[in-house]
């Protein structure tokens, strides 16, 4: 049994480490803060503050499952600790679980009846739940839903004589048009709705015809570039093109999901990527990420941005087209590229992935969910997801999947990394993330990977963030979420 002096020493050490963790958090070094809070918790496991602080750091890294776990432990230790409920409520909100969040904010209000901030957040949460109930009440059964695309004929939309922006002549999206469009986006000008409709509708037709798993062939002597999350950071996308050239048949790219949300130039990003797809199907490949979904777009800004820059009809159209995005790619039969990660069971074959019916919103479990949401872990085996969706998988899981499918490497995205990339699982898995200084606060680099056939060794290029106009990330996000960002 430890002596009183030893216990006091541990408590004192834990408090010192907590102060170091707080400084790391203030410097936006959230992973370091989590490690330090963990050390403090190991020394003093009955301190609810340490757990609530670690929950907040997890939230900053979008590890909402871990945040909920820590906040729940905090309120177990101290049922009257309002910050525990507050942190858990914020994590539930970020996951779109409004009803669970509402219960936590009601508890915060009970504990702190005179706290104006708690009252404000409770009111916003109540509004979100009421809106959700209303939408559920008026929703059309899926069997009766009609495609919004069927009601759109972009050819009937007139372009006003005074419009001096980029125009698509006829049915062909040209490089000249895309260059002019990107230049105007750079100067914060809008694209005419007729052109925007044409780009999205043509992309829809292209994506519909693709399988859920796309095979890519890179001829000997040619190269291929894979980019990770862009998250609406249009000016960093332009920088990638400056560094590595524009997409073309001779300079093809794969963008590995999460094109939109958080960054406030998501409309510019998606129209640019879609326009290149219309220009040449082999110049650019696009894979679905977990943020190409209605629920994420409603919370993290894309829906609000589309309504502001285009029209409400585009919200439904983008939601539909996102359902047509492929879920994974295999390059030269050796490199498996997917947004999130692997599966809760062994033995999954590429043929099973190709057979997934992807034309829907992402489910909360199953192969499609795991492809979009899962993350690697350093420990072998499988573990619960730190995000609260999907799972965590170890190097042994990676190696078995590669062996079962005669593959050499997994490339995935989905996680911000300080250097823009991370090599894990004995070199068999690479995470690539292409949104530098994510959300204008993480201080990370961006990266992309170039492969050259036939060897296909990954060459990783890193880059820093470039300036952008003074429109903050999450500018179009839901009111209640902006309160916590």
Coordinates of C-alpha atoms in Angstrom, one line a residue:
X1 CA 0.0 0.0 0.0
X2 CA 1.6 3.4 -1.0
X3 CA 2.5 5.7 1.8
X4 CA 0.7 9.1 2.3
X5 CA 4.0 10.9 1.3
X6 CA 4.2 8.9 -2.0
X7 CA 0.6 9.7 -2.8
X8 CA 1.2 13.4 -2.1
X9 CA 4.3 13.3 -4.3
X10 CA 2.3 11.7 -7.2
X11 CA -0.5 14.3 -6.8
X12 CA 2.1 17.1 -6.9
X13 CA 3.9 15.6 -9.9
X14 CA 0.6 15.1 -11.7
X15 CA -0.3 18.8 -11.2
X16 CA 3.1 19.9 -12.6
X17 CA 2.6 17.7 -15.7
X18 CA -1.0 19.1 -16.1
X19 CA 0.5 22.6 -16.3
X20 CA 2.9 21.4 -19.0
X21 CA 0.0 19.8 -20.9
X22 CA -1.9 23.1 -20.7
X23 CA 1.0 24.9 -22.3
X24 CA 1.2 22.3 -25.1
X25 CA -2.5 22.7 -25.7
X26 CA -2.2 26.5 -25.9
X27 CA 0.6 26.0 -28.5
X28 CA -1.9 23.8 -30.5
X29 CA 0.3 20.8 -29.9
X30 CA -2.7 18.6 -29.1
X31 CA -1.0 15.2 -29.4
X32 CA 1.7 16.3 -27.0
X33 CA -1.0 17.6 -24.7
X34 CA -2.8 14.3 -24.7
X35 CA 0.4 12.4 -23.9
X36 CA 1.1 14.7 -20.9
X37 CA -2.5 14.6 -19.6
X38 CA -2.2 10.8 -19.8
X39 CA 0.9 10.9 -17.7
X40 CA -0.9 13.1 -15.1
X41 CA -3.9 10.7 -15.1
X42 CA -1.6 7.7 -14.5
X43 CA -0.3 9.5 -11.4
X44 CA -3.7 10.7 -10.2
X45 CA -6.6 8.8 -11.8
X46 CA -9.3 10.4 -9.7
X47 CA -8.9 14.0 -11.0
X48 CA -11.8 14.8 -13.3
X49 CA -10.1 18.0 -14.6
X50 CA -7.3 16.0 -16.2
X51 CA -9.8 13.8 -18.0
X52 CA -11.9 16.7 -19.2
X53 CA -8.8 18.5 -20.4
X54 CA -7.7 15.5 -22.3
X55 CA -11.2 15.2 -23.8
X56 CA -10.9 18.7 -25.2
X57 CA -7.5 17.9 -26.7
X58 CA -9.1 14.8 -28.3
X59 CA -11.9 17.0 -29.7
X60 CA -9.3 19.3 -31.3
X61 CA -7.9 16.3 -33.1
X62 CA -11.4 15.2 -34.2
X63 CA -11.1 12.1 -31.9
X64 CA -14.7 12.4 -30.7
X65 CA -15.0 8.8 -29.5
X66 CA -12.0 9.3 -27.2
X67 CA -13.3 12.7 -26.1
X68 CA -16.7 11.1 -25.1
X69 CA -14.9 8.3 -23.2
X70 CA -12.8 10.8 -21.2
X71 CA -15.6 13.2 -20.4
X72 CA -17.8 10.2 -19.3
X73 CA -15.1 9.1 -16.9
X74 CA -14.8 12.7 -15.6
X75 CA -18.5 12.9 -14.7
X76 CA -18.3 9.4 -13.1
X77 CA -15.6 10.7 -10.8
X78 CA -17.4 14.0 -10.1
X79 CA -21.1 13.9 -11.1
X80 CA -21.3 17.7 -10.4
X81 CA -18.4 18.6 -12.7
X82 CA -20.1 20.8 -15.3
X83 CA -17.1 20.8 -17.7
X84 CA -17.3 17.0 -18.1
X85 CA -20.9 17.3 -19.4
X86 CA -19.9 20.3 -21.4
X87 CA -17.0 18.5 -23.1
X88 CA -19.1 15.4 -23.8
X89 CA -21.9 17.5 -25.2
X90 CA -19.5 19.3 -27.6
X91 CA -18.1 16.0 -28.8
X92 CA -21.6 14.6 -29.4
X93 CA -22.5 17.8 -31.4
X94 CA -19.4 17.4 -33.5
X95 CA -20.6 13.8 -34.4
X96 CA -24.1 15.1 -35.2
X97 CA -25.6 13.3 -32.2
X98 CA -27.8 16.3 -31.2
X99 CA -30.2 14.5 -28.9
X100 CA -27.3 13.1 -26.8
X101 CA -25.7 16.5 -26.7
X102 CA -28.9 18.1 -25.6
X103 CA -29.0 15.9 -22.5
X104 CA -25.5 17.0 -21.5
X105 CA -26.2 20.7 -22.0
X106 CA -29.4 20.4 -20.0
X107 CA -27.3 18.9 -17.2
X108 CA -24.7 21.8 -17.5
X109 CA -27.7 24.2 -17.1
X110 CA -28.9 22.4 -14.0
X111 CA -25.5 22.5 -12.4
X112 CA -24.8 26.2 -13.5
X113 CA -28.3 27.8 -13.8
X114 CA -26.8 31.3 -14.0
X115 CA -24.1 30.7 -16.6
X116 CA -25.0 32.7 -19.7
X117 CA -22.7 30.7 -22.0
X118 CA -24.3 27.4 -20.9
X119 CA -27.8 28.9 -21.6
X120 CA -26.7 30.1 -25.1
X121 CA -25.3 26.7 -26.0
X122 CA -28.4 24.9 -24.7
X123 CA -30.6 27.1 -26.7
X124 CA -28.7 26.4 -29.9
X125 CA -28.7 22.7 -29.2
X126 CA -32.5 22.8 -28.6
X127 CA -32.9 24.6 -32.0
X128 CA -30.8 21.9 -33.7
X129 CA -32.8 19.1 -32.2
X130 CA -36.1 20.8 -33.2
X131 CA -34.8 21.3 -36.7
X132 CA -33.8 17.6 -36.9
X133 CA -37.3 16.5 -35.7
X134 CA -38.9 18.8 -38.3
X135 CA -36.7 17.4 -41.1
X136 CA -37.5 13.9 -40.1
X137 CA -41.2 14.6 -40.0
X138 CA -41.3 16.1 -43.5
X139 CA -38.8 13.7 -45.1
X140 CA -39.9 11.9 -48.2
X141 CA -39.5 8.1 -48.0
X142 CA -36.5 7.0 -49.9
X143 CA -38.7 4.8 -52.2
X144 CA -40.5 8.0 -53.3
X145 CA -37.5 10.3 -53.7
X146 CA -36.7 11.7 -57.1
X147 CA -33.3 12.6 -58.3
X148 CA -32.8 16.4 -58.2
X149 CA -30.6 15.9 -61.3
X150 CA -33.7 15.0 -63.2
X151 CA -35.1 18.4 -62.7
X152 CA -32.0 20.3 -63.9
X153 CA -31.4 21.2 -67.6
X154 CA -28.4 23.6 -67.5
X155 CA -28.9 24.3 -71.2
X156 CA -32.0 26.3 -70.4
X157 CA -30.2 28.6 -68.0
X158 CA -29.3 31.9 -69.7
X159 CA -26.0 33.6 -69.1
X160 CA -26.6 37.4 -68.7
X161 CA -24.7 39.6 -71.2
X162 CA -23.0 41.5 -68.4
X163 CA -21.4 38.3 -67.0
X164 CA -17.7 38.5 -67.8
X165 CA -16.5 35.4 -66.1
X166 CA -15.4 32.0 -67.3
X167 CA -17.7 30.3 -69.8
X168 CA -18.0 26.7 -71.1
X169 CA -18.4 26.8 -74.8
X170 CA -20.7 24.0 -75.8
X171 CA -20.4 20.7 -73.9
X172 CA -16.6 20.5 -73.5
X173 CA -14.8 21.7 -70.4
X174 CA -11.4 22.9 -71.6
X175 CA -8.1 23.6 -69.8
X176 CA -8.5 27.2 -70.9
X177 CA -11.9 27.5 -69.2
X178 CA -10.5 25.8 -66.0
X179 CA -7.5 28.2 -65.8
X180 CA -9.8 31.2 -66.2
X181 CA -12.2 29.8 -63.5
X182 CA -9.3 29.2 -61.1
X183 CA -8.0 32.7 -61.7
X184 CA -11.4 34.2 -60.9
X185 CA -11.8 32.0 -57.8
X186 CA -8.4 33.2 -56.7
X187 CA -9.8 36.8 -56.9
X188 CA -12.9 35.7 -55.0
X189 CA -15.2 35.9 -58.0
X190 CA -18.1 33.5 -58.6
X191 CA -18.8 31.1 -61.5
X192 CA -22.1 31.4 -63.3
X193 CA -24.6 28.9 -62.1
X194 CA -25.1 27.5 -65.6
X195 CA -21.4 26.5 -65.7
X196 CA -21.5 25.2 -62.2
X197 CA -24.5 23.0 -63.0
X198 CA -22.9 21.8 -66.2
X199 CA -19.7 20.8 -64.3
X200 CA -21.5 18.9 -61.5
X201 CA -24.0 17.2 -63.9
X202 CA -21.2 16.0 -66.2
X203 CA -19.2 14.8 -63.3
X204 CA -22.3 12.9 -62.0
X205 CA -22.6 11.0 -65.3
X206 CA -18.9 10.1 -65.3
X207 CA -18.9 8.9 -61.6
X208 CA -22.1 6.9 -62.0
X209 CA -20.4 4.6 -64.5
X210 CA -17.4 3.8 -62.3
X211 CA -17.1 0.7 -60.0
X212 CA -16.8 1.2 -56.2
X213 CA -13.1 0.1 -56.5
X214 CA -11.3 1.7 -59.5
X215 CA -8.2 0.1 -61.0
X216 CA -5.6 2.6 -62.2
X217 CA -2.8 1.7 -64.7
X218 CA 0.4 3.9 -64.7
X219 CA 2.5 3.0 -67.8
X220 CA 6.3 2.4 -67.3
X221 CA 8.2 5.7 -67.3
X222 CA 5.1 7.7 -66.2
X223 CA 4.2 9.1 -62.8
X224 CA 1.1 9.4 -60.6
X225 CA 0.4 11.7 -57.7
X226 CA -1.8 11.0 -54.6
X227 CA -3.1 13.9 -52.5
X228 CA -4.9 13.6 -49.1
X229 CA -7.5 15.8 -47.5
X230 CA -7.9 19.3 -49.0
X231 CA -10.9 20.4 -46.7
X232 CA -11.8 23.5 -48.6
X233 CA -8.3 25.0 -48.6
X234 CA -8.5 26.3 -52.2
X235 CA -5.3 28.4 -52.1
X236 CA -3.3 25.4 -50.8
X237 CA -4.8 23.4 -53.7
X238 CA -3.5 26.0 -56.1
X239 CA -0.1 25.7 -54.5
X240 CA -0.1 21.9 -55.0
X241 CA -0.7 22.6 -58.7
X242 CA 2.1 25.2 -58.7
X243 CA 4.5 22.7 -57.1
X244 CA 3.5 19.6 -59.1
X245 CA 1.8 20.9 -62.3
X246 CA -1.9 20.9 -63.3
X247 CA -3.7 17.6 -63.7
X248 CA -3.5 16.2 -67.2
X249 CA -3.2 12.8 -68.9
X250 CA 0.6 13.1 -68.6
X251 CA 0.4 14.4 -65.0
X252 CA -2.5 12.4 -63.3
X253 CA -3.7 12.9 -59.7
X254 CA -5.8 11.0 -57.2
X255 CA -7.5 13.1 -54.6
X256 CA -8.3 10.8 -51.7
X257 CA -11.4 12.3 -50.2
X258 CA -12.5 15.1 -47.8
X259 CA -12.4 17.8 -50.5
X260 CA -14.9 19.9 -48.6
X261 CA -15.9 21.1 -45.1
X262 CA -14.1 23.2 -42.5
X263 CA -12.1 25.3 -45.0
X264 CA -14.3 28.2 -46.3
X265 CA -13.4 27.8 -50.0
X266 CA -14.9 24.3 -50.4
X267 CA -17.1 25.3 -53.4
X268 CA -14.0 26.5 -55.3
X269 CA -12.2 23.3 -54.5
X270 CA -15.0 20.9 -55.5
X271 CA -15.8 22.8 -58.8
X272 CA -12.1 22.8 -59.7
X273 CA -11.6 19.1 -59.1
X274 CA -14.9 18.2 -60.8
X275 CA -13.9 20.5 -63.8
X276 CA -10.7 18.6 -64.3
X277 CA -12.6 15.3 -64.2
X278 CA -14.9 16.6 -66.9
X279 CA -11.8 17.8 -68.9
X280 CA -10.2 14.3 -68.9
X281 CA -11.3 11.3 -66.9
X282 CA -7.7 10.0 -66.7
X283 CA -6.2 13.3 -65.6
X284 CA -7.8 13.1 -62.1
X285 CA -9.3 10.4 -59.9
X286 CA -11.6 11.2 -57.0
X287 CA -12.3 9.0 -54.0
X288 CA -15.0 9.5 -51.3
X289 CA -14.1 10.6 -47.8
X290 CA -16.2 10.6 -44.7
X291 CA -16.9 14.4 -45.3
X292 CA -18.5 13.7 -48.6
X293 CA -21.8 13.1 -46.8
X294 CA -25.0 15.0 -45.9
X295 CA -24.6 14.8 -42.2
X296 CA -21.0 16.1 -42.2
X297 CA -21.7 18.8 -44.8
X298 CA -24.7 20.1 -42.6
X299 CA -22.4 20.5 -39.6
X300 CA -19.0 21.5 -41.0
X301 CA -19.8 24.2 -43.4
X302 CA -20.1 22.9 -47.0
X303 CA -23.9 23.0 -47.0
X304 CA -23.9 26.6 -45.7
X305 CA -21.2 27.6 -48.1
X306 CA -23.2 26.1 -51.1
X307 CA -26.3 28.0 -50.1
X308 CA -24.4 31.2 -49.8
X309 CA -22.4 30.9 -53.0
X310 CA -24.8 28.9 -55.2
X311 CA -28.4 27.8 -54.4
X312 CA -30.2 25.4 -52.2
X313 CA -30.7 23.1 -55.2
X314 CA -27.0 22.6 -55.4
X315 CA -26.9 21.2 -51.8
X316 CA -29.1 18.3 -52.9
X317 CA -27.2 17.9 -56.2
X318 CA -23.8 17.7 -54.5
X319 CA -25.1 15.2 -51.9
X320 CA -26.3 13.0 -54.7
X321 CA -23.0 13.2 -56.7
X322 CA -21.0 12.5 -53.6
X323 CA -22.8 9.1 -53.4
X324 CA -21.4 8.3 -56.8
X325 CA -17.8 8.8 -55.8
X326 CA -15.7 5.5 -55.8
X327 CA -14.6 4.2 -52.4
X328 CA -11.1 3.1 -53.2
X329 CA -8.5 2.7 -55.9
X330 CA -5.7 0.2 -56.7
X331 CA -2.7 1.5 -58.6
X332 CA -0.8 -1.0 -60.8
X333 CA -2.3 -3.9 -58.9
X334 CA 0.0 -3.1 -56.0
X335 CA -1.0 0.1 -54.1
X336 CA -4.4 0.2 -52.3
X337 CA -5.6 3.8 -51.8
X338 CA -8.6 4.6 -49.5
X339 CA -9.6 7.5 -47.4
X340 CA -9.9 5.9 -44.0
X341 CA -8.7 2.3 -43.5
X342 CA -9.3 -1.4 -43.1
X343 CA -12.0 -3.7 -41.7
X344 CA -13.3 -5.2 -38.5
X345 CA -12.8 -8.7 -40.0
X346 CA -9.9 -10.4 -41.9
X347 CA -10.3 -11.9 -45.3
X348 CA -11.9 -9.0 -47.2
X349 CA -11.1 -9.3 -50.9
X350 CA -10.8 -6.5 -53.5
X351 CA -13.8 -8.1 -55.3
X352 CA -15.9 -7.5 -52.2
X353 CA -15.0 -3.8 -52.2
X354 CA -15.7 -3.6 -55.9
X355 CA -19.2 -5.1 -55.2
X356 CA -20.2 -2.6 -52.5
X357 CA -23.4 -0.7 -53.4
X358 CA -22.0 2.8 -52.6
X359 CA -25.0 4.8 -54.0
X360 CA -26.1 6.0 -50.5
X361 CA -25.2 8.0 -47.5
X362 CA -22.4 6.3 -45.5
X363 CA -23.9 3.7 -43.1
X364 CA -22.8 3.6 -39.5
X365 CA -21.2 0.1 -39.8
X366 CA -20.0 -2.4 -42.4
X367 CA -17.3 -2.3 -45.1
X368 CA -18.2 1.1 -46.6
X369 CA -18.3 2.8 -43.2
X370 CA -14.9 1.3 -42.3
X371 CA -13.3 2.3 -45.6
X372 CA -14.2 5.9 -44.9
X373 CA -13.7 6.1 -41.1
X374 CA -11.1 3.7 -39.8
X375 CA -7.6 4.6 -38.6
X376 CA -4.3 2.7 -38.0
X377 CA -3.0 2.1 -34.5
X378 CA 0.5 1.2 -33.3
X379 CA -0.7 -1.8 -31.3
X380 CA -1.4 -5.1 -33.1
X381 CA -4.9 -6.3 -33.6
X382 CA -8.0 -4.1 -33.5
X383 CA -9.3 -1.5 -31.1
X384 CA -12.2 0.9 -30.7
X385 CA -12.2 3.9 -32.9
X386 CA -10.9 7.1 -31.3
X387 CA -13.5 8.9 -33.5
X388 CA -16.5 6.9 -32.3
X389 CA -17.1 5.5 -35.9
X390 CA -15.2 2.7 -37.6
X391 CA -12.3 1.1 -35.8
X392 CA -8.5 1.2 -35.2
X393 CA -6.4 -1.5 -36.8
X394 CA -2.8 -2.6 -36.2
X395 CA 0.1 -3.5 -38.5
X396 CA -0.7 -7.2 -38.4
X397 CA -4.2 -6.4 -39.9
X398 CA -2.5 -4.3 -42.6
X399 CA -0.1 -7.0 -43.5
X400 CA -2.7 -9.7 -43.7
X401 CA -4.9 -7.6 -46.0
X402 CA -2.0 -6.9 -48.3
X403 CA -1.0 -10.5 -48.4
X404 CA -4.6 -11.7 -49.0
X405 CA -4.9 -9.4 -52.0
X406 CA -1.3 -9.6 -53.4
X407 CA -0.7 -5.9 -52.7
X408 CA 2.4 -4.0 -51.5
X409 CA 1.2 -0.8 -49.8
X410 CA -1.8 1.0 -48.4
X411 CA -2.0 4.8 -48.8
X412 CA -4.7 6.5 -46.8
X413 CA -5.6 10.0 -45.5
X414 CA -8.2 11.1 -43.0
X415 CA -5.8 12.3 -40.2
X416 CA -3.8 15.5 -39.8
X417 CA -0.1 14.8 -39.5
X418 CA 2.6 17.3 -38.3
X419 CA 4.8 16.6 -41.4
X420 CA 1.8 16.1 -43.8
X421 CA 2.4 12.4 -43.8
X422 CA 3.3 9.4 -41.6
X423 CA 4.8 6.0 -42.4
X424 CA 3.5 3.2 -40.2
X425 CA 3.2 -0.6 -40.0
X426 CA 6.8 -1.3 -41.0
X427 CA 6.5 0.9 -44.1
X428 CA 3.3 -0.9 -45.3
X429 CA 1.0 2.0 -44.7
X430 CA 1.4 5.7 -45.4
X431 CA -1.0 8.5 -44.3
X432 CA -1.0 11.6 -46.5
X433 CA -2.7 14.8 -45.6
X434 CA -2.7 17.8 -48.0
X435 CA -4.3 20.6 -46.0
X436 CA -1.3 22.5 -44.4
X437 CA -2.0 24.6 -41.2
X438 CA -5.3 22.8 -41.0
X439 CA -8.1 25.1 -40.0
X440 CA -5.6 28.0 -39.7
X441 CA -4.4 26.7 -36.4
X442 CA -2.7 23.3 -36.5
X443 CA 0.7 24.4 -37.9
X444 CA 1.1 21.2 -39.8
X445 CA 2.7 20.8 -43.2
X446 CA 0.8 19.4 -46.2
X447 CA 2.1 16.5 -48.4
X448 CA 1.5 14.6 -51.6
X449 CA 3.0 11.4 -52.8
X450 CA 4.5 10.8 -56.3
X451 CA 4.9 7.3 -57.7
X452 CA 6.8 6.4 -60.9
X453 CA 6.2 3.2 -62.8
X454 CA 7.3 0.5 -62.9
X455 CA 9.1 0.7 -59.5
X456 CA 6.3 2.7 -57.8
X457 CA 8.4 3.7 -54.8
X458 CA 6.7 6.5 -52.9
X459 CA 8.4 9.9 -53.2
X460 CA 6.8 12.2 -50.6
X461 CA 6.8 16.0 -51.1
X462 CA 5.9 18.3 -48.2
X463 CA 4.9 22.0 -48.4
X464 CA 3.7 24.8 -46.1
X465 CA 0.5 26.7 -46.1
X466 CA 0.1 29.8 -48.3
X467 CA -1.8 33.0 -47.5
X468 CA -5.5 33.1 -48.2
X469 CA -8.2 35.9 -48.1
X470 CA -9.5 36.7 -44.6
X471 CA -12.4 34.3 -44.5
X472 CA -11.9 32.1 -41.4
X473 CA -12.3 28.3 -41.5
X474 CA -15.8 27.2 -40.4
X475 CA -17.2 30.5 -41.6
X476 CA -20.3 28.7 -43.0
X477 CA -20.5 26.0 -40.4
X478 CA -23.5 25.5 -38.1
X479 CA -23.9 28.2 -35.4
X480 CA -23.7 25.7 -32.5
X481 CA -20.4 24.1 -33.9
X482 CA -18.8 27.5 -34.4
X483 CA -19.3 28.2 -30.7
X484 CA -16.9 25.3 -29.9
X485 CA -14.3 25.9 -32.6

